[in-house]
Amino acid sequence: YEEKEKRKLIVYIAKIGNQKSAINPDDIAPIGSMLANCGCVDNLDLMIHSPGGSGVTAEKIVEMCRSYTKKEFRVIVPNMAKSAATIISLGADKIVMGYCSELGPIDAQKFINVGGITQQLSAQSFISARDNLIKELNKAKSEGKEYIGYLQQLSSSTVEPAFIEECKRELNFAIALVKKWLPQYMLKLKNPELTTEQLEQKAVTIAENISSADVRFAHGRMIGPKECEENLGLNILTLQKEDPSWNLLWEIYLRSEIFLMINSNPQQQAAK
């Protein structure tokens, strides 16, 4: 692939479903090692297949890759780049996608225990739930109705002020990263005729769209190459199924998946 494209390629493939597959600080050392092995290059490609994870680590991965790139930094999505992996993709100059590639919403997720079962819920859901409770409480008070039930619900740990504030911070962090990178890189390259203010406004619109649980509904919802390019206005290179470059990339991805499958076991699975 590198010989054909005249670009350096580093690969980050996670075994979806493995409990250790999330993007986390442990990824920094191996990614730094790959980049150091490549050295500073004109054009760098990062292939990523990931369910997401730490937004803080995602920010660092983008900055690391850019520090080794002189001209163009691209992210290649052979299958899926969700959540924090989507954030990484939006930090590139261009995203390379195929017919089965997908990004996903970047709404922050919180893990809570319900009946002994850990569930993953959107941070926006907690914020909306609290806002609705306060609205219903005030309405009940103004109408002279019983409102003790709303006060009891507002005492729950998942809607208490500190928890809600943390939910807001996590949501705002993801949005801030997208708003920082898009006008500076991807949107600027795709829309050279736009002013800085116009690029920033476009980035805000994109960030609000892909971070809204009310727009996307499900955290794992697919955002395919056509929507990324035509609806969101991202800088997308869509490779067709017959494209030799796509076939090379797909084989690298497929071999990685097979490697992780072969080398996994119930006690200690290969996560990345």
C-alpha positions as MATLAB code, in Angstrom:
seq = 'YEEKEKRKLIVYIAKIGNQKSAINPDDIAPIGSMLANCGCVDNLDLMIHSPGGSGVTAEKIVEMCRSYTKKEFRVIVPNMAKSAATIISLGADKIVMGYCSELGPIDAQKFINVGGITQQLSAQSFISARDNLIKELNKAKSEGKEYIGYLQQLSSSTVEPAFIEECKRELNFAIALVKKWLPQYMLKLKNPELTTEQLEQKAVTIAENISSADVRFAHGRMIGPKECEENLGLNILTLQKEDPSWNLLWEIYLRSEIFLMINSNPQQQAAK';
ca = [
       0.000    0.000    0.000;
       2.763    2.439    0.943;
       4.652    1.796   -2.276;
       1.528    2.270   -4.398;
       0.192    5.373   -2.632;
       3.522    7.003   -1.690;
       2.206    7.458    1.844;
       3.117    6.044    5.250;
       0.479    3.919    6.946;
      -0.004    3.076   10.621;
      -2.790    0.762   11.730;
      -5.010    0.722   14.830;
      -7.455   -2.189   14.837;
      -9.491   -3.041   17.933;
     -11.333   -6.293   18.513;
     -14.910   -5.046   18.862;
     -16.602   -6.529   21.905;
     -13.419   -7.083   23.863;
     -13.508   -5.337   27.224;
     -10.025   -3.903   26.591;
     -10.752   -2.622   23.098;
     -11.659    0.968   24.021;
      -9.294    3.813   23.138;
      -7.331    4.526   26.318;
      -3.996    5.989   27.530;
      -2.249    2.617   27.083;
      -2.509    3.187   23.317;
      -0.180    6.168   23.350;
       3.078    4.212   23.672;
       2.508    1.812   20.724;
       1.194    4.602   18.502;
       4.196    6.726   19.430;
       6.447    3.789   18.574;
       4.859    3.383   15.134;
       5.175    7.091   14.413;
       8.803    7.169   15.532;
       9.524    4.233   13.252;
       7.976    6.131   10.316;
       9.672    9.421   11.148;
       8.363   12.759    9.875;
       6.720   12.178    6.498;
       4.911   14.266    3.904;
       1.745   12.176    3.950;
       0.536    9.987    6.802;
      -2.447    7.635    6.894;
      -3.944    6.236   10.097;
      -6.224    3.240    9.567;
      -8.606    2.895   12.500;
     -11.300    0.386   13.442;
     -12.577    1.094   16.938;
     -15.744    1.293   19.077;
     -14.416    4.484   20.691;
     -13.247    5.251   24.196;
     -11.408    8.139   25.822;
     -11.855   11.514   24.145;
      -8.771   12.805   25.952;
      -6.673   10.026   24.395;
      -8.284   10.691   21.006;
      -7.117   14.292   21.175;
      -3.573   13.200   21.951;
      -3.498   10.654   19.109;
      -4.477   13.332   16.578;
      -1.851   15.756   17.852;
       0.812   13.017   17.777;
      -0.009   12.054   14.186;
       0.022   15.682   13.077;
       3.415   16.257   14.671;
       4.825   13.622   12.290;
       2.999   14.909    9.194;
       4.424   17.626    6.945;
       1.613   17.822    4.377;
      -1.528   15.655    4.569;
      -2.865   13.555    7.435;
      -5.666   11.163    6.498;
      -7.745    8.745    8.555;
      -8.846    5.528    6.856;
     -12.001    3.825    8.110;
     -12.241    0.280    6.701;
     -15.274   -0.664    8.792;
     -16.234    1.523   11.760;
     -14.766    4.410   13.735;
     -17.235    5.181   16.499;
     -17.445    7.810   19.222;
     -13.867    8.825   20.174;
     -12.643    7.165   16.959;
     -14.981    9.488   15.054;
     -13.371   12.396   16.896;
      -9.964   11.168   15.697;
     -11.312   10.980   12.138;
     -12.554   14.568   12.310;
      -9.055   15.696   13.267;
      -7.720   14.616    9.870;
      -7.392   16.572    6.624;
      -9.431   13.911    4.843;
     -11.292   10.713    5.728;
     -10.968    7.721    3.408;
     -14.065    5.500    3.424;
     -15.463    2.556    1.488;
     -18.919    1.172    0.837;
     -19.157   -0.375    4.330;
     -17.359    2.348    6.312;
     -19.111    4.283    9.045;
     -18.549    6.961   11.627;
     -20.860    7.485   14.601;
     -22.277   10.073   17.004;
     -19.855   11.656   19.479;
     -22.330   12.175   22.327;
     -20.577   11.309   25.577;
     -21.640    8.053   27.242;
     -22.018    7.257   30.950;
     -22.059    3.812   32.541;
     -24.609    3.169   35.292;
     -25.764    0.090   37.184;
     -29.443   -0.784   36.759;
     -30.632   -3.863   38.605;
     -27.117   -5.222   38.797;
     -26.556   -4.781   35.066;
     -24.144   -2.171   33.706;
     -25.767   -0.050   31.023;
     -24.335    2.616   28.749;
     -26.491    5.730   28.364;
     -26.016    9.065   26.648;
     -24.910   11.899   28.922;
     -27.476   14.019   27.091;
     -30.230   11.715   28.363;
     -29.356   12.515   31.979;
     -29.262   16.239   31.273;
     -32.613   16.122   29.459;
     -34.163   14.006   32.221;
     -33.155   16.520   34.879;
     -34.354   19.481   32.811;
     -37.718   17.769   32.278;
     -38.064   16.974   35.989;
     -37.405   20.603   36.920;
     -39.903   21.729   34.289;
     -42.578   19.363   35.619;
     -41.787   20.372   39.218;
     -42.271   24.072   38.463;
     -45.455   23.338   36.538;
     -46.885   21.317   39.438;
     -46.019   24.100   41.897;
     -47.623   26.799   39.749;
     -50.800   24.730   39.394;
     -50.948   23.899   43.097;
     -50.500   20.180   42.496;
     -48.520   17.596   44.476;
     -44.849   17.828   43.608;
     -43.036   15.759   46.274;
     -42.543   12.956   43.754;
     -40.497   15.241   41.485;
     -38.316   16.290   44.438;
     -37.662   12.634   45.263;
     -36.626   11.918   41.670;
     -34.328   14.942   41.648;
     -32.497   13.478   44.651;
     -31.361   10.533   42.534;
     -27.580   10.277   42.015;
     -28.004   10.339   38.222;
     -29.635   13.770   38.199;
     -27.873   15.451   41.094;
     -26.024   18.678   40.142;
     -22.425   17.408   40.231;
     -23.228   14.430   37.993;
     -25.164   16.600   35.526;
     -22.320   19.113   35.447;
     -19.868   16.324   34.588;
     -22.188   15.141   31.791;
     -22.223   18.666   30.359;
     -18.433   18.918   30.563;
     -17.949   15.654   28.669;
     -20.398   16.690   25.971;
     -18.778   20.102   25.607;
     -15.300   18.557   25.451;
     -16.144   16.401   22.415;
     -17.827   19.336   20.683;
     -14.868   21.613   21.446;
     -12.417   19.230   19.780;
     -14.495   19.060   16.601;
     -14.939   22.839   16.557;
     -11.175   23.273   17.005;
      -9.987   20.895   14.286;
     -12.570   21.144   11.488;
     -12.083   24.847   10.590;
      -8.315   24.518   10.892;
      -7.897   21.440    8.700;
     -10.652   19.487    6.960;
     -13.183   22.218    6.232;
     -10.497   24.720    5.278;
      -9.107   22.314    2.662;
     -12.548   21.432    1.336;
     -13.870   25.020    1.318;
     -10.929   27.371    0.620;
     -13.335   30.116   -0.473;
     -14.967   30.413    2.975;
     -13.906   32.945    5.589;
     -12.662   31.896    9.030;
     -16.013   32.863   10.541;
     -17.921   30.808    7.976;
     -15.700   27.781    8.575;
     -16.186   28.068   12.317;
     -19.959   28.297   11.933;
     -19.971   25.260    9.662;
     -17.941   23.351   12.252;
     -20.449   24.303   14.975;
     -23.324   22.962   12.857;
     -21.513   19.665   12.250;
     -20.511   19.293   15.903;
     -24.063   19.934   17.125;
     -25.476   17.434   14.625;
     -23.226   14.495   15.453;
     -23.211   15.153   19.201;
     -26.992   15.380   19.625;
     -28.732   12.307   21.018;
     -32.001   13.909   19.908;
     -30.813   13.907   16.280;
     -28.985   10.568   16.202;
     -31.107    8.707   18.811;
     -28.680    5.761   19.159;
     -24.985    6.096   20.036;
     -24.033    3.322   17.624;
     -26.022    4.700   14.719;
     -24.261    4.549   11.360;
     -23.061    7.719    9.633;
     -21.993    6.447    6.215;
     -19.739    8.032    3.579;
     -22.600    9.586    1.602;
     -24.055   11.333    4.647;
     -20.592   12.394    5.787;
     -19.890   14.076    2.468;
     -23.260   15.331    1.226;
     -25.140   16.114    4.438;
     -22.387   17.004    6.882;
     -20.000   18.490    4.310;
     -16.888   16.621    5.471;
     -13.853   16.086    3.266;
     -14.398   12.458    2.244;
     -12.610   10.261   -0.280;
     -14.946    7.354   -1.020;
     -13.225    4.355   -2.592;
     -15.340    1.972   -4.652;
     -15.370   -1.786   -4.009;
     -13.362   -2.412   -7.165;
     -10.675    0.159   -6.386;
      -7.231   -1.507   -6.002;
      -6.392    0.811   -3.097;
      -9.579   -0.193   -1.277;
      -8.818   -3.861   -1.819;
      -5.350   -3.412   -0.329;
      -6.754   -1.571    2.682;
      -9.508   -4.132    3.166;
      -6.982   -6.975    3.128;
      -4.843   -5.225    5.774;
      -7.950   -4.774    7.920;
      -9.162   -8.337    7.341;
      -5.780   -9.862    8.198;
      -5.733   -7.823   11.403;
      -9.177   -9.089   12.371;
      -8.144  -12.692   11.693;
      -4.949  -12.204   13.713;
      -6.930  -10.930   16.695;
      -9.392  -13.805   16.372;
      -6.689  -16.490   16.203;
      -4.687  -15.045   19.074;
      -7.610  -14.559   21.457;
      -8.573  -16.891   24.318;
     -11.076  -16.742   27.201;
      -8.409  -15.839   29.764;
      -6.426  -13.184   27.913;
      -7.755  -11.873   24.615;
      -5.676   -9.785   22.244;
      -7.507   -6.473   22.329;
      -5.447   -4.484   19.817;
];
